[in-house]
Amino acid sequence: MKSRSCFYSLLLLLLLGNKLYAQEQDSLFRFTAKGNPVFTHKYTADPAAIVEGDTLWLYTGHDFEGGQKGYKMKDWLVFSTTDMKNWTEHPVPLKITDFKWAKSGDAYAGHVTERNGKYYWYISTNWTGIGVAVADNPTGPFKDALGKPLLTNEDCFASDHSWACIDPAIFIDDDGQPWIFWGNGECYYAKLKDNMIEIDGEIKQVEFDGFVFEEAPWVHKKDDIYYLTYASGLPEKIAYATSNSIEGPWEYQGILNELAGNCGTNHQAIVEFKEKDYFIYHNGGLQREGGSYSRSVCIDKLEYNFDGTLKRVQMTTEGVAPIR
Ligand code: FUB
């Protein structure tokens, strides 16, 4: 009798498990990119990418729809690929309403990073600051880790406009030290504690000759050179600087990407995946209703010169070749 009820319990668990798996599969949207823009079924912006083994995870903002005249962004999206051609869109992993304190209601740019098996999603909310959500896997569920902002306008000591505290970018150095860069108009940086949800010590400002900073900092490192890329001017081009140290001094190196078509912003992510380097950005190129507030993520090649400087990005309609 006992073994029979055990059998039925196991059967029930199995059926339930299968049902959940089937539901999850149903809510995945799979498609093949035809070039740039990569995503044509939704308006996507502010890309941030990470690589986990065989997979590139691409997190984006989500412009409400075509023909917008101002920012209307209520959630963030996540896509994955193993070959840069065939993509899967996963169910919406994070919404602005997941941050109860974010009274602005604006789901601005974010950045995801993995640390000790957890995924941290740093997001900006326009004038209510930068928050952080945490999950056990790349697709969530993500939960507000603090119940309050990690950074606010008060931390942006050199700024006096309401949208100064946006666009977080995380960089974990080879010694394991996590750093956060952010800002609009002025660029700030600080250490993060090992728990990834607290600022460690002083907040400092990035400054160097030739630095015309609008927003969207992104830090990466290749062959011992630190690269700080950022949106410069308005409409934005992406410029960059290099250094031998995460705290500078930075040396201005010039323009990396020209104005992105039909769009005032540009917002880049840089990632190496399967031994190729990618420059991910947005433009307003989705026909026919694309524009500065109805943006679309694009991907093109990033190329290094022998001396470590970067070749100017060539934005293309064809996009990148699939990885075989
Ligand atoms: O998407 C809203 C804002 O536009 C981002 O925070 C900026 O980087 C710009 O892309």
Short mmCIF file of C-alpha atoms and ligand atoms in Angstrom, two decimals:
data_model
loop_
_atom_site.label_atom_id
_atom_site.label_comp_id
_atom_site.label_asym_id
_atom_site.label_seq_id
_atom_site.Cartn_x
_atom_site.Cartn_y
_atom_site.Cartn_z
CA MET A 1 0.00 0.00 0.00
CA LYS A 2 2.79 2.35 1.05
CA SER A 3 4.86 1.63 -2.06
CA ARG A 4 1.80 2.22 -4.28
CA SER A 5 1.22 5.73 -2.83
CA CYS A 6 4.94 6.39 -3.22
CA PHE A 7 4.66 5.41 -6.89
CA TYR A 8 1.70 7.76 -7.45
CA SER A 9 3.51 10.65 -5.72
CA LEU A 10 6.52 10.14 -7.98
CA LEU A 11 4.30 9.99 -11.05
CA LEU A 12 2.59 13.21 -10.03
CA LEU A 13 5.94 14.96 -9.54
CA LEU A 14 7.12 13.77 -12.94
CA LEU A 15 3.98 14.99 -14.68
CA LEU A 16 4.18 18.35 -12.92
CA GLY A 17 7.86 18.71 -13.83
CA ASN A 18 7.12 17.92 -17.48
CA LYS A 19 4.26 20.42 -17.52
CA LEU A 20 6.47 23.19 -16.13
CA TYR A 21 9.21 22.33 -18.64
CA ALA A 22 6.70 22.41 -21.50
CA GLN A 23 5.33 25.76 -20.29
CA GLU A 24 8.84 27.21 -20.15
CA GLN A 25 9.60 25.95 -23.67
CA ASP A 26 6.31 27.43 -24.90
CA SER A 27 7.28 30.86 -23.64
CA LEU A 28 10.62 30.87 -25.46
CA PHE A 29 10.67 32.69 -28.78
CA ARG A 30 13.25 31.40 -31.25
CA PHE A 31 14.26 33.24 -34.39
CA THR A 32 17.09 33.74 -36.88
CA ALA A 33 18.68 37.17 -37.20
CA LYS A 34 18.67 38.56 -40.74
CA GLY A 35 21.35 41.19 -40.08
CA ASN A 36 21.00 44.58 -38.37
CA PRO A 37 18.91 45.36 -36.43
CA VAL A 38 19.16 41.94 -34.82
CA PHE A 39 15.72 42.06 -33.21
CA THR A 40 12.84 43.13 -35.40
CA HIS A 41 9.82 41.98 -33.39
CA LYS A 42 10.45 44.42 -30.51
CA TYR A 43 12.23 47.72 -30.00
CA THR A 44 15.40 47.07 -28.00
CA ALA A 45 18.02 49.45 -26.58
CA ASP A 46 21.00 49.78 -24.23
CA PRO A 47 22.60 46.35 -24.76
CA ALA A 48 24.78 44.58 -22.18
CA ALA A 49 26.27 41.16 -22.90
CA ILE A 50 27.93 38.40 -20.93
CA VAL A 51 29.36 35.07 -22.02
CA GLU A 52 28.72 31.88 -20.08
CA GLY A 53 30.46 28.86 -21.62
CA ASP A 54 28.85 28.19 -24.96
CA THR A 55 26.26 30.96 -24.73
CA LEU A 56 26.16 34.71 -25.17
CA TRP A 57 23.46 36.35 -23.06
CA LEU A 58 22.28 39.71 -24.27
CA TYR A 59 20.31 41.93 -21.89
CA THR A 60 18.54 44.94 -23.34
CA GLY A 61 16.23 47.77 -22.52
CA HIS A 62 12.83 47.73 -24.18
CA ASP A 63 11.38 50.75 -25.95
CA PHE A 64 7.61 50.58 -25.80
CA GLU A 65 6.82 50.61 -29.51
CA GLY A 66 7.48 52.40 -32.80
CA GLY A 67 7.22 56.13 -33.42
CA GLN A 68 7.78 57.18 -29.78
CA LYS A 69 8.51 60.86 -29.03
CA GLY A 70 10.04 60.28 -25.59
CA TYR A 71 11.39 57.40 -23.51
CA LYS A 72 8.75 54.86 -22.54
CA MET A 73 10.49 51.83 -21.04
CA LYS A 74 8.85 49.60 -18.46
CA ASP A 75 10.87 46.39 -18.48
CA TRP A 76 14.09 44.76 -19.61
CA LEU A 77 14.63 41.78 -21.94
CA VAL A 78 17.04 38.88 -22.27
CA PHE A 79 18.12 36.99 -25.38
CA SER A 80 20.62 34.18 -25.87
CA THR A 81 22.60 32.73 -28.75
CA THR A 82 25.33 30.19 -29.30
CA ASP A 83 26.22 31.26 -32.85
CA MET A 84 25.26 34.97 -33.21
CA LYS A 85 22.63 34.05 -35.78
CA ASN A 86 20.01 31.91 -34.07
CA TRP A 87 18.52 33.61 -31.04
CA THR A 88 16.14 32.74 -28.23
CA GLU A 89 14.13 35.34 -26.38
CA HIS A 90 13.36 34.31 -22.81
CA PRO A 91 10.32 35.46 -20.82
CA VAL A 92 10.59 39.06 -19.54
CA PRO A 93 12.96 38.68 -16.58
CA LEU A 94 12.73 42.09 -14.92
CA LYS A 95 10.31 45.01 -14.75
CA ILE A 96 10.59 48.48 -13.30
CA THR A 97 7.75 47.56 -10.92
CA ASP A 98 10.08 44.94 -9.36
CA PHE A 99 11.82 47.95 -7.73
CA LYS A 100 9.18 49.35 -5.40
CA TRP A 101 11.28 52.40 -4.60
CA ALA A 102 11.70 53.37 -8.30
CA LYS A 103 8.99 56.02 -8.36
CA SER A 104 10.16 57.30 -11.76
CA GLY A 105 8.76 54.19 -13.48
CA ASP A 106 11.58 54.45 -16.06
CA ALA A 107 13.45 51.24 -16.98
CA TYR A 108 16.68 52.86 -18.23
CA ALA A 109 19.96 51.14 -19.12
CA GLY A 110 21.28 48.14 -17.18
CA HIS A 111 24.25 45.83 -16.95
CA VAL A 112 24.40 42.17 -15.86
CA THR A 113 27.37 40.38 -14.38
CA GLU A 114 27.99 36.94 -12.89
CA ARG A 115 29.77 36.46 -9.59
CA ASN A 116 30.10 33.26 -7.54
CA GLY A 117 27.22 31.58 -9.36
CA LYS A 118 24.81 34.50 -8.96
CA TYR A 119 23.70 36.98 -11.59
CA TYR A 120 23.52 40.66 -10.66
CA TRP A 121 21.50 43.03 -12.79
CA TYR A 122 22.32 46.69 -12.19
CA ILE A 123 19.63 48.94 -13.62
CA SER A 124 19.01 52.65 -13.89
CA THR A 125 15.68 54.28 -13.20
CA ASN A 126 16.33 57.83 -14.39
CA TRP A 127 16.03 60.22 -11.41
CA THR A 128 15.43 57.61 -8.67
CA GLY A 129 18.89 56.07 -8.96
CA ILE A 130 20.61 52.78 -9.72
CA GLY A 131 19.32 49.51 -8.28
CA VAL A 132 20.51 45.90 -8.31
CA ALA A 133 18.55 42.67 -8.69
CA VAL A 134 19.94 39.19 -8.15
CA ALA A 135 19.13 35.72 -9.54
CA ASP A 136 20.49 32.19 -9.51
CA ASN A 137 20.60 31.89 -13.27
CA PRO A 138 20.87 34.20 -16.30
CA THR A 139 17.13 34.25 -17.01
CA GLY A 140 16.01 34.92 -13.46
CA PRO A 141 13.73 35.20 -11.63
CA PHE A 142 15.53 38.38 -10.56
CA LYS A 143 14.70 40.01 -7.24
CA ASP A 144 15.54 43.46 -5.96
CA ALA A 145 18.59 42.72 -3.79
CA LEU A 146 18.40 45.79 -1.56
CA GLY A 147 14.85 47.12 -1.46
CA LYS A 148 16.39 50.55 -2.06
CA PRO A 149 18.77 52.10 -4.60
CA LEU A 150 22.46 51.21 -4.57
CA LEU A 151 23.33 54.71 -5.80
CA THR A 152 21.36 57.95 -5.97
CA ASN A 153 21.85 61.50 -7.18
CA GLU A 154 23.46 62.27 -3.81
CA ASP A 155 26.36 60.01 -4.79
CA CYS A 156 26.87 62.04 -7.97
CA PHE A 157 28.63 64.87 -6.16
CA ALA A 158 29.68 66.84 -9.25
CA SER A 159 26.27 66.77 -10.97
CA ASP A 160 23.16 68.82 -10.46
CA HIS A 161 20.74 67.40 -13.02
CA SER A 162 18.11 64.82 -12.09
CA TRP A 163 19.21 62.08 -14.54
CA ALA A 164 22.88 62.07 -13.45
CA CYS A 165 22.70 58.68 -11.72
CA ILE A 166 22.19 56.31 -14.67
CA ASP A 167 23.95 53.76 -16.88
CA PRO A 168 25.81 51.40 -14.52
CA ALA A 169 28.65 49.28 -15.95
CA ILE A 170 30.42 46.60 -13.93
CA PHE A 171 33.96 45.44 -14.46
CA ILE A 172 35.58 42.64 -12.44
CA ASP A 173 39.35 42.92 -12.57
CA ASP A 174 41.75 39.97 -12.77
CA ASP A 175 42.41 40.27 -9.02
CA GLY A 176 38.68 39.69 -8.40
CA GLN A 177 37.90 43.30 -7.44
CA PRO A 178 34.51 44.40 -8.81
CA TRP A 179 34.13 48.03 -9.95
CA ILE A 180 31.09 50.04 -10.93
CA PHE A 181 31.18 52.96 -13.39
CA TRP A 182 28.14 55.12 -14.15
CA GLY A 183 26.86 58.60 -14.87
CA ASN A 184 25.42 61.13 -17.25
CA GLY A 185 27.40 64.31 -17.95
CA GLU A 186 29.96 63.33 -15.32
CA CYS A 187 31.39 59.82 -15.03
CA TYR A 188 31.79 58.23 -11.59
CA TYR A 189 33.34 55.01 -10.37
CA ALA A 190 33.73 53.06 -7.14
CA LYS A 191 34.69 49.65 -5.81
CA LEU A 192 31.94 47.19 -5.04
CA LYS A 193 32.19 44.90 -2.04
CA ASP A 194 32.58 41.20 -2.67
CA ASN A 195 28.81 40.78 -2.06
CA MET A 196 28.23 42.94 -5.18
CA ILE A 197 25.44 44.94 -3.52
CA GLU A 198 27.38 47.53 -1.51
CA ILE A 199 29.74 50.31 -2.50
CA ASP A 200 33.18 49.90 -0.94
CA GLY A 201 34.80 53.22 0.00
CA GLU A 202 35.09 56.46 -1.86
CA ILE A 203 33.20 57.42 -5.01
CA LYS A 204 35.55 59.07 -7.52
CA GLN A 205 35.13 60.88 -10.80
CA VAL A 206 36.80 59.94 -14.10
CA GLU A 207 38.58 62.93 -15.63
CA PHE A 208 41.16 63.24 -18.38
CA ASP A 209 42.10 65.57 -21.22
CA GLY A 210 39.69 65.26 -24.14
CA PHE A 211 36.98 63.55 -22.06
CA VAL A 212 33.60 64.72 -23.36
CA PHE A 213 31.32 62.33 -21.53
CA GLU A 214 27.62 62.04 -22.15
CA GLU A 215 26.74 58.61 -20.68
CA ALA A 216 27.01 54.83 -21.19
CA PRO A 217 30.45 53.98 -19.77
CA TRP A 218 31.67 50.43 -20.47
CA VAL A 219 34.98 49.04 -19.19
CA HIS A 220 36.76 45.99 -20.55
CA LYS A 221 40.31 44.70 -20.57
CA LYS A 222 42.30 42.98 -23.27
CA ASP A 223 45.98 41.98 -23.13
CA ASP A 224 46.60 44.09 -20.00
CA ILE A 225 45.08 47.25 -21.50
CA TYR A 226 41.99 48.74 -19.86
CA TYR A 227 39.47 50.27 -22.26
CA LEU A 228 36.86 52.83 -21.23
CA THR A 229 34.31 53.32 -23.99
CA TYR A 230 31.50 55.86 -23.59
CA ALA A 231 28.91 57.93 -25.40
CA SER A 232 30.26 61.37 -26.26
CA GLY A 233 28.35 64.47 -27.41
CA LEU A 234 24.69 64.62 -28.37
CA PRO A 235 23.75 63.13 -30.78
CA GLU A 236 26.15 60.52 -29.48
CA LYS A 237 29.27 59.00 -30.94
CA ILE A 238 31.13 56.32 -28.98
CA ALA A 239 34.62 57.43 -27.97
CA TYR A 240 37.25 55.57 -25.99
CA ALA A 241 40.30 55.90 -23.77
CA THR A 242 42.91 53.41 -22.60
CA SER A 243 44.94 52.94 -19.45
CA ASN A 244 47.32 50.56 -17.70
CA SER A 245 45.21 50.73 -14.57
CA ILE A 246 41.50 50.68 -13.80
CA GLU A 247 41.86 53.98 -11.94
CA GLY A 248 43.67 55.67 -14.80
CA PRO A 249 45.31 57.87 -15.85
CA TRP A 250 43.25 57.43 -19.01
CA GLU A 251 44.51 58.45 -22.42
CA TYR A 252 41.92 59.63 -24.91
CA GLN A 253 42.10 57.58 -28.13
CA GLY A 254 39.36 59.09 -30.30
CA ILE A 255 36.07 58.01 -31.84
CA LEU A 256 35.20 54.32 -31.95
CA ASN A 257 31.71 54.50 -33.46
CA GLU A 258 30.11 57.30 -35.44
CA LEU A 259 26.51 58.50 -34.98
CA ALA A 260 24.18 55.51 -35.06
CA GLY A 261 21.58 55.90 -37.81
CA ASN A 262 18.33 57.72 -37.05
CA CYS A 263 19.04 57.86 -33.31
CA GLY A 264 20.41 60.40 -30.82
CA THR A 265 21.98 57.76 -28.58
CA ASN A 266 24.32 54.89 -29.33
CA HIS A 267 25.00 52.95 -26.07
CA GLN A 268 27.57 50.21 -26.64
CA ALA A 269 28.52 46.87 -25.13
CA ILE A 270 31.78 45.10 -25.95
CA VAL A 271 32.25 41.37 -25.63
CA GLU A 272 34.56 38.59 -26.77
CA PHE A 273 32.74 35.39 -27.71
CA LYS A 274 34.24 32.28 -29.23
CA GLU A 275 37.45 34.15 -30.04
CA LYS A 276 35.70 36.97 -31.87
CA ASP A 277 35.16 40.52 -30.65
CA TYR A 278 31.78 42.20 -30.96
CA PHE A 279 30.53 45.77 -30.74
CA ILE A 280 26.87 45.85 -29.75
CA TYR A 281 24.93 49.13 -29.88
CA HIS A 282 21.57 50.52 -30.82
CA ASN A 283 20.29 52.69 -33.64
CA GLY A 284 16.88 53.89 -34.81
CA GLY A 285 17.01 51.75 -37.92
CA LEU A 286 13.99 49.51 -37.62
CA GLN A 287 11.73 50.38 -40.53
CA ARG A 288 9.51 52.25 -40.57
CA GLU A 289 8.90 53.57 -37.12
CA GLY A 290 12.37 53.39 -35.59
CA GLY A 291 13.93 56.49 -34.05
CA SER A 292 15.61 57.91 -30.96
CA TYR A 293 12.92 56.50 -28.67
CA SER A 294 12.08 53.39 -30.69
CA ARG A 295 15.54 51.88 -30.89
CA SER A 296 17.01 48.61 -32.10
CA VAL A 297 20.06 46.65 -31.05
CA CYS A 298 22.68 45.96 -33.73
CA ILE A 299 25.89 43.93 -33.67
CA ASP A 300 29.05 44.51 -35.68
CA LYS A 301 32.68 43.41 -35.51
CA LEU A 302 35.16 45.04 -33.13
CA GLU A 303 38.74 44.98 -34.36
CA TYR A 304 42.01 45.74 -32.55
CA ASN A 305 45.16 47.13 -34.12
CA PHE A 306 48.50 45.55 -33.23
CA ASP A 307 49.29 48.38 -30.81
CA GLY A 308 46.08 47.77 -28.88
CA THR A 309 44.14 50.71 -30.29
CA LEU A 310 40.71 50.00 -31.77
CA LYS A 311 39.70 50.27 -35.41
CA ARG A 312 36.70 52.45 -35.98
CA VAL A 313 33.58 50.30 -36.06
CA GLN A 314 31.99 49.78 -39.42
CA MET A 315 28.24 49.70 -38.87
CA THR A 316 26.60 47.35 -41.36
CA THR A 317 23.17 46.26 -42.52
CA GLU A 318 24.39 42.68 -42.92
CA GLY A 319 25.54 42.33 -39.30
CA VAL A 320 28.01 39.66 -38.19
CA ALA A 321 28.60 36.25 -39.71
CA PRO A 322 27.28 33.22 -37.84
CA ILE A 323 29.85 31.32 -35.79
CA ARG A 324 30.23 27.82 -37.16
O1 FUB B 1 17.51 54.19 -22.53
C1 FUB B 1 17.50 55.36 -21.76
C2 FUB B 1 18.82 56.07 -21.86
O2 FUB B 1 19.14 56.34 -23.20
C3 FUB B 1 20.01 55.26 -21.38
O3 FUB B 1 20.08 55.18 -19.99
C4 FUB B 1 21.11 56.01 -22.05
O4 FUB B 1 22.34 55.34 -22.10
C5 FUB B 1 20.53 56.25 -23.43
O5 FUB B 1 20.77 55.17 -24.28
#
